[in-house]
Amino acid sequence: MDNRTITFIGGGNMARSLIGGLIADGFRADAIRVSDPSEEQCRSLAQRFGVTTGQDNLAAIEGANAVVLAVKPQVMRQVASELGEGLQRSGAVVISIAAGIREPDLRRWIGAEVPIVRTMPNTPSLVQTGATGLFANNLVSDQQRDLAESLMRAVGLVQWLDTEALLDAVTAVSGSGPAYFFLLMEALEDAGSRVGLPRETARLLVLQTALGAAKMALESEDDPHTLRRRVTSPGGTTERAINTLEDGDLRALIEQAVRAAAERAAELGDELGAQ
Ligand SMILES: NC(=O)C1=CN([C@@H]2O[C@H](COP(=O)(O)OP(=O)(O)OC[C@H]3O[C@@H](n4cnc5c(N)ncnc54)[C@H](O)[C@@H]3O)[C@@H](O)[C@H]2O)C=CC1
Ligand SMILES: O=C(O)[C@@H]1CCC=N1
């Protein structure tokens, strides 16, 4: 992807997923810099992906076209304040991936009217199957919008949002979403093992079934409801299982979980933004 350079401030789980996905898509490793106080993180990223790493955040953003803020929401204020002048000088587009942190707060901490794209990616970006919601402030140029979009598109699906508040819903659905599916995989594997399958066999069957269901739902013209009905023979095995799940009110539980995650995102924004 041309000669644009990108700096990650924070090289943890989500940065690693994005970097891995970008490199798998052909992004040059020497165009990616990572700054993280953890020497262990730096060593591991440099070894695995060949990216440049260091511990000096300000030095790392020099000359970058895009700066991805990939630290925990709780340290965002400190990081943004420390980078303020450097970001103003560089003209880079700031791409925040933090849950909850609102663009006006981030801009206030940076202390300058800088272009910011607030995003919510997810960890399957590592295998280029990510899903990212994006919101741009009105200082982002068309070129910077394209840059942010192309970085996230390189690692999966992108969806622009008209209002920033919707990012809390994206966080609750797809940001945290991989964990819900992993939990379902764990539970199904455990159940498979309890009804007699060797654990390894249960795991392989579960993972392939999850992949198959997602692939089919993506590629089919029919919606998931129709696809589900096709698996469910009247009086058959699936019907009995689905009835058990519906009787246990799985849908209500999922809605409750998604609401809880969205509320937590808003709460993080309130708590940390008040600083
Ligand atoms: N893990 C996930 O699935 C997703 C995470 N996010 C967001 O990504 C951000 C990072 O989350 P994770 O990668 O999971 O956390 P993490 O804890 O794995 O990574 C954070 C990294 O920031 C580094 N760090 C701490 N202080 C720093 C500083 N002053 N300067 C530079 N680096 C510093 C830490 O050493 C650590 O390596 C969070 O804001 C989170 O809300 C967004 C979408 C999904
Ligand atoms: O759990 C979290 O707060 C982050 C944001 C979305 C996924 N992980």
Short mmCIF file of C-alpha atoms and ligand atoms in Angstrom, two decimals:
data_model
loop_
_atom_site.label_atom_id
_atom_site.label_comp_id
_atom_site.label_asym_id
_atom_site.label_seq_id
_atom_site.Cartn_x
_atom_site.Cartn_y
_atom_site.Cartn_z
CA MET A 1 0.00 0.00 0.00
CA ASP A 2 2.09 2.99 -1.35
CA ASN A 3 4.55 4.92 0.83
CA ARG A 4 2.30 6.12 3.63
CA THR A 5 3.55 5.49 7.15
CA ILE A 6 1.58 4.59 10.22
CA THR A 7 2.49 4.74 13.90
CA PHE A 8 0.80 2.73 16.63
CA ILE A 9 0.91 4.19 20.13
CA GLY A 10 0.44 1.04 22.19
CA GLY A 11 1.36 -2.38 20.85
CA GLY A 12 -1.02 -4.67 22.75
CA ASN A 13 -3.68 -7.13 21.63
CA MET A 14 -5.65 -4.91 19.28
CA ALA A 15 -2.60 -3.20 17.74
CA ARG A 16 -1.10 -6.65 17.13
CA SER A 17 -4.25 -7.78 15.33
CA LEU A 18 -4.31 -4.68 13.12
CA ILE A 19 -0.57 -4.88 12.35
CA GLY A 20 -0.79 -8.59 11.52
CA GLY A 21 -3.72 -7.97 9.21
CA LEU A 22 -2.06 -5.03 7.47
CA ILE A 23 1.12 -6.99 6.85
CA ALA A 24 -0.82 -9.98 5.57
CA ASP A 25 -2.51 -7.55 3.16
CA GLY A 26 0.86 -6.41 1.81
CA PHE A 27 1.46 -3.28 3.90
CA ARG A 28 5.23 -2.77 4.22
CA ALA A 29 6.63 -3.62 7.67
CA ASP A 30 9.12 -0.75 7.40
CA ALA A 31 6.22 1.69 7.04
CA ILE A 32 4.86 0.67 10.45
CA ARG A 33 6.22 1.99 13.76
CA VAL A 34 5.07 0.99 17.21
CA SER A 35 5.72 2.75 20.49
CA ASP A 36 5.08 0.85 23.71
CA PRO A 37 6.77 1.10 27.13
CA SER A 38 6.79 -2.68 27.37
CA GLU A 39 10.04 -4.04 25.98
CA GLU A 40 8.47 -7.46 25.81
CA GLN A 41 5.65 -6.20 23.54
CA CYS A 42 8.18 -4.39 21.34
CA ARG A 43 10.46 -7.39 21.02
CA SER A 44 7.61 -9.71 20.17
CA LEU A 45 6.12 -7.35 17.53
CA ALA A 46 9.50 -6.71 15.92
CA GLN A 47 10.24 -10.43 15.81
CA ARG A 48 6.90 -11.52 14.47
CA PHE A 49 6.19 -8.72 11.98
CA GLY A 50 9.51 -6.95 11.38
CA VAL A 51 8.03 -3.55 12.35
CA THR A 52 10.09 -0.76 13.92
CA THR A 53 9.53 -0.43 17.65
CA GLY A 54 10.55 1.97 20.40
CA GLN A 55 9.56 3.51 23.70
CA ASP A 56 9.40 7.19 22.77
CA ASN A 57 5.85 8.08 21.74
CA LEU A 58 6.72 11.56 20.52
CA ALA A 59 9.63 10.37 18.38
CA ALA A 60 7.48 7.59 16.94
CA ILE A 61 4.87 9.92 15.45
CA GLU A 62 7.35 12.09 13.57
CA GLY A 63 6.60 12.02 9.85
CA ALA A 64 3.69 9.60 10.24
CA ASN A 65 0.64 10.01 8.01
CA ALA A 66 -1.60 8.25 10.50
CA VAL A 67 -1.23 7.78 14.24
CA VAL A 68 -3.28 4.98 15.76
CA LEU A 69 -3.95 5.47 19.46
CA ALA A 70 -4.12 1.87 20.68
CA VAL A 71 -3.77 2.26 24.43
CA LYS A 72 -6.36 1.44 27.09
CA PRO A 73 -9.07 4.08 27.56
CA GLN A 74 -7.70 4.78 31.05
CA VAL A 75 -4.32 5.97 29.71
CA MET A 76 -5.65 7.81 26.69
CA ARG A 77 -5.71 11.21 28.39
CA GLN A 78 -2.06 11.01 29.42
CA VAL A 79 -0.96 9.77 25.99
CA ALA A 80 -3.03 12.35 24.08
CA SER A 81 -1.75 15.25 26.20
CA GLU A 82 1.84 14.15 25.78
CA LEU A 83 1.46 13.88 21.98
CA GLY A 84 -0.46 17.15 21.57
CA GLU A 85 2.16 19.41 20.04
CA GLY A 86 3.72 16.65 17.98
CA LEU A 87 0.34 15.76 16.47
CA GLN A 88 -0.41 19.38 15.69
CA ARG A 89 2.96 19.74 13.92
CA SER A 90 2.76 16.49 11.98
CA GLY A 91 -0.65 16.97 10.38
CA ALA A 92 -1.23 13.22 10.77
CA VAL A 93 -4.73 11.89 11.04
CA VAL A 94 -5.32 10.54 14.53
CA ILE A 95 -7.10 7.18 14.58
CA SER A 96 -8.42 6.23 18.01
CA ILE A 97 -9.48 2.65 18.64
CA ALA A 98 -10.35 3.13 22.32
CA ALA A 99 -13.72 2.05 23.65
CA GLY A 100 -15.81 4.86 25.06
CA ILE A 101 -13.40 7.78 24.61
CA ARG A 102 -15.27 10.55 22.80
CA GLU A 103 -13.78 12.65 20.05
CA PRO A 104 -14.35 16.05 21.76
CA ASP A 105 -12.55 14.80 24.89
CA LEU A 106 -9.70 13.39 22.87
CA ARG A 107 -9.37 16.68 20.97
CA ARG A 108 -9.40 18.62 24.25
CA TRP A 109 -6.64 16.41 25.70
CA ILE A 110 -4.57 16.77 22.53
CA GLY A 111 -5.12 20.50 22.91
CA ALA A 112 -5.46 21.29 19.22
CA GLU A 113 -7.96 21.12 16.38
CA VAL A 114 -6.60 17.93 14.83
CA PRO A 115 -8.29 15.52 12.43
CA ILE A 116 -9.56 12.50 14.36
CA VAL A 117 -11.19 9.32 13.12
CA ARG A 118 -12.69 7.42 16.03
CA THR A 119 -12.98 3.73 15.24
CA MET A 120 -14.02 0.46 16.81
CA PRO A 121 -12.24 -2.52 15.21
CA ASN A 122 -12.11 -6.10 16.48
CA THR A 123 -9.41 -8.75 16.90
CA PRO A 124 -10.29 -10.91 13.84
CA SER A 125 -8.51 -8.11 11.95
CA LEU A 126 -5.47 -10.32 12.54
CA VAL A 127 -6.86 -12.76 9.98
CA GLN A 128 -8.24 -9.98 7.76
CA THR A 129 -11.79 -10.74 8.82
CA GLY A 130 -12.22 -7.77 11.11
CA ALA A 131 -15.24 -5.49 11.35
CA THR A 132 -14.69 -1.80 12.05
CA GLY A 133 -17.06 1.10 12.67
CA LEU A 134 -15.66 4.57 11.92
CA PHE A 135 -16.63 8.15 12.68
CA ALA A 136 -14.68 11.19 11.42
CA ASN A 137 -14.64 14.65 12.95
CA ASN A 138 -15.09 17.60 10.61
CA LEU A 139 -11.35 18.34 10.46
CA VAL A 140 -10.63 15.11 8.58
CA SER A 141 -9.84 15.70 4.89
CA ASP A 142 -11.12 13.40 2.15
CA GLN A 143 -7.60 12.05 1.75
CA GLN A 144 -7.32 11.29 5.46
CA ARG A 145 -10.74 9.68 5.46
CA ASP A 146 -9.57 7.48 2.59
CA LEU A 147 -6.38 6.62 4.46
CA ALA A 148 -8.24 5.61 7.64
CA GLU A 149 -10.73 3.63 5.60
CA SER A 150 -8.07 1.87 3.54
CA LEU A 151 -6.15 0.84 6.67
CA MET A 152 -9.24 -0.70 8.22
CA ARG A 153 -10.52 -2.13 4.93
CA ALA A 154 -7.18 -3.94 4.55
CA VAL A 155 -8.12 -5.95 7.63
CA GLY A 156 -11.82 -6.48 7.01
CA LEU A 157 -15.22 -4.83 6.69
CA VAL A 158 -15.68 -1.09 7.32
CA GLN A 159 -18.86 0.78 8.20
CA TRP A 160 -18.93 4.59 8.48
CA LEU A 161 -21.29 6.02 11.08
CA ASP A 162 -23.12 9.33 10.90
CA THR A 163 -23.19 9.87 14.63
CA GLU A 164 -20.43 9.22 17.11
CA ALA A 165 -22.80 7.83 19.75
CA LEU A 166 -23.41 4.77 17.55
CA LEU A 167 -19.83 3.67 18.21
CA ASP A 168 -20.90 2.47 21.66
CA ALA A 169 -23.39 0.15 19.95
CA VAL A 170 -20.69 -1.02 17.50
CA THR A 171 -18.42 -1.68 20.49
CA ALA A 172 -21.13 -3.81 22.09
CA VAL A 173 -21.93 -5.77 18.92
CA SER A 174 -18.71 -6.28 16.96
CA GLY A 175 -15.93 -4.81 19.13
CA SER A 176 -16.69 -7.19 21.98
CA GLY A 177 -18.53 -9.59 19.66
CA PRO A 178 -15.70 -12.05 18.98
CA ALA A 179 -15.70 -12.87 22.70
CA TYR A 180 -19.39 -13.84 22.56
CA PHE A 181 -18.74 -16.25 19.70
CA PHE A 182 -15.64 -17.64 21.45
CA LEU A 183 -17.76 -18.25 24.55
CA LEU A 184 -20.32 -20.10 22.45
CA MET A 185 -17.51 -22.19 20.96
CA GLU A 186 -16.18 -23.01 24.44
CA ALA A 187 -19.64 -23.99 25.65
CA LEU A 188 -20.41 -26.11 22.59
CA GLU A 189 -17.06 -27.86 22.83
CA ASP A 190 -17.65 -28.61 26.53
CA ALA A 191 -21.15 -29.89 25.80
CA GLY A 192 -19.86 -32.04 22.92
CA SER A 193 -17.27 -33.54 25.18
CA ARG A 194 -19.90 -34.24 27.87
CA VAL A 195 -22.06 -36.14 25.40
CA GLY A 196 -19.11 -38.39 24.62
CA LEU A 197 -16.92 -36.86 21.91
CA PRO A 198 -13.15 -36.76 22.35
CA ARG A 199 -12.37 -33.10 23.21
CA GLU A 200 -10.21 -32.52 20.14
CA THR A 201 -12.91 -33.92 17.87
CA ALA A 202 -15.53 -31.74 19.58
CA ARG A 203 -13.36 -28.64 19.11
CA LEU A 204 -12.71 -29.29 15.43
CA LEU A 205 -16.39 -29.95 14.74
CA VAL A 206 -17.40 -26.77 16.59
CA LEU A 207 -14.87 -24.51 14.87
CA GLN A 208 -15.66 -25.81 11.40
CA THR A 209 -19.38 -25.45 12.09
CA ALA A 210 -18.93 -21.85 13.25
CA LEU A 211 -16.90 -21.05 10.14
CA GLY A 212 -19.39 -22.81 7.89
CA ALA A 213 -22.39 -21.03 9.41
CA ALA A 214 -20.76 -17.58 9.14
CA LYS A 215 -19.55 -18.22 5.57
CA MET A 216 -22.94 -19.49 4.50
CA ALA A 217 -24.78 -16.58 6.11
CA LEU A 218 -22.43 -14.12 4.40
CA GLU A 219 -22.65 -15.74 0.98
CA SER A 220 -26.32 -16.68 0.95
CA GLU A 221 -29.13 -14.50 -0.31
CA ASP A 222 -31.26 -15.85 2.53
CA ASP A 223 -31.21 -14.33 5.99
CA PRO A 224 -29.98 -16.26 9.07
CA HIS A 225 -33.57 -16.95 10.11
CA THR A 226 -34.27 -18.78 6.83
CA LEU A 227 -30.97 -20.63 7.00
CA ARG A 228 -31.78 -21.74 10.54
CA ARG A 229 -35.21 -23.02 9.51
CA ARG A 230 -33.57 -25.15 6.82
CA VAL A 231 -31.50 -26.95 9.46
CA THR A 232 -34.55 -27.43 11.64
CA SER A 233 -36.56 -30.46 10.49
CA PRO A 234 -40.03 -30.59 12.07
CA GLY A 235 -39.93 -33.08 14.90
CA GLY A 236 -36.20 -33.48 14.50
CA THR A 237 -33.10 -32.90 16.61
CA THR A 238 -32.44 -29.20 15.93
CA GLU A 239 -36.00 -28.27 16.86
CA ARG A 240 -35.54 -29.84 20.26
CA ALA A 241 -32.26 -27.95 20.81
CA ILE A 242 -33.62 -24.62 19.55
CA ASN A 243 -36.70 -24.95 21.76
CA THR A 244 -34.41 -25.49 24.73
CA LEU A 245 -32.46 -22.32 23.88
CA GLU A 246 -35.63 -20.27 23.29
CA ASP A 247 -37.20 -21.57 26.52
CA GLY A 248 -34.06 -20.41 28.32
CA ASP A 249 -34.58 -16.99 26.72
CA LEU A 250 -31.23 -16.86 24.97
CA ARG A 251 -32.37 -13.88 22.86
CA ALA A 252 -33.23 -11.79 25.93
CA LEU A 253 -29.92 -12.72 27.49
CA ILE A 254 -28.04 -11.62 24.38
CA GLU A 255 -29.89 -8.32 24.28
CA GLN A 256 -29.11 -7.81 27.95
CA ALA A 257 -25.41 -8.51 27.32
CA VAL A 258 -25.23 -6.11 24.38
CA ARG A 259 -27.00 -3.38 26.37
CA ALA A 260 -24.60 -3.95 29.27
CA ALA A 261 -21.57 -3.58 26.97
CA ALA A 262 -22.96 -0.43 25.30
CA GLU A 263 -23.73 1.06 28.72
CA ARG A 264 -20.19 0.29 29.87
CA ALA A 265 -18.78 2.06 26.79
CA ALA A 266 -20.90 5.15 27.54
CA GLU A 267 -19.91 4.96 31.19
CA LEU A 268 -16.20 4.85 30.26
CA GLY A 269 -16.78 7.94 28.11
CA ASP A 270 -18.51 9.74 31.00
CA GLU A 271 -15.99 8.71 33.65
CA LEU A 272 -12.83 9.35 31.68
CA GLY A 273 -14.14 12.30 29.67
CA ALA A 274 -14.93 14.17 32.87
CA GLN A 275 -11.21 14.39 33.64
N1 LIG B 1 -8.83 -6.11 22.56
C1 LIG B 1 -9.87 -5.89 21.77
O1 LIG B 1 -10.56 -6.83 21.32
C2 LIG B 1 -10.23 -4.50 21.35
C3 LIG B 1 -9.66 -3.40 21.97
N2 LIG B 1 -10.02 -2.14 21.57
C4 LIG B 1 -9.39 -0.97 22.22
O2 LIG B 1 -8.01 -1.02 21.94
C5 LIG B 1 -7.29 -0.39 22.99
C6 LIG B 1 -6.16 -1.31 23.42
O3 LIG B 1 -6.73 -2.50 23.92
P1 LIG B 1 -5.88 -3.84 23.98
O4 LIG B 1 -4.96 -3.91 22.82
O5 LIG B 1 -6.83 -4.94 24.22
O6 LIG B 1 -5.03 -3.54 25.32
P2 LIG B 1 -3.58 -4.07 25.72
O7 LIG B 1 -3.45 -3.86 27.17
O8 LIG B 1 -3.35 -5.42 25.14
O9 LIG B 1 -2.61 -3.04 24.96
C7 LIG B 1 -2.35 -1.75 25.39
C8 LIG B 1 -0.86 -1.49 25.19
O10 LIG B 1 -0.60 -0.12 25.50
C9 LIG B 1 0.68 -0.06 26.10
N3 LIG B 1 0.82 1.22 26.81
C10 LIG B 1 0.49 1.50 28.10
N4 LIG B 1 0.80 2.78 28.38
C11 LIG B 1 1.32 3.30 27.25
C12 LIG B 1 1.84 4.59 26.89
N5 LIG B 1 1.88 5.60 27.80
N6 LIG B 1 2.31 4.78 25.64
C13 LIG B 1 2.29 3.78 24.74
N7 LIG B 1 1.80 2.54 25.00
C14 LIG B 1 1.32 2.31 26.24
C15 LIG B 1 0.74 -1.29 26.98
O11 LIG B 1 2.08 -1.63 27.32
C16 LIG B 1 0.04 -2.32 26.12
O12 LIG B 1 0.97 -3.05 25.34
C17 LIG B 1 -8.29 -0.11 24.11
O13 LIG B 1 -8.55 1.26 24.14
C18 LIG B 1 -9.51 -0.92 23.73
O14 LIG B 1 -10.69 -0.26 24.13
C19 LIG B 1 -10.85 -1.91 20.54
C20 LIG B 1 -11.44 -2.95 19.88
C21 LIG B 1 -11.22 -4.33 20.27
O1 LIG B 2 -13.43 -5.11 26.31
C1 LIG B 2 -13.10 -3.98 25.91
O2 LIG B 2 -13.28 -2.98 26.62
C2 LIG B 2 -12.51 -3.83 24.52
C3 LIG B 2 -13.35 -2.96 23.64
C4 LIG B 2 -14.00 -3.89 22.65
C5 LIG B 2 -13.33 -5.15 22.86
N1 LIG B 2 -12.49 -5.11 23.86
#
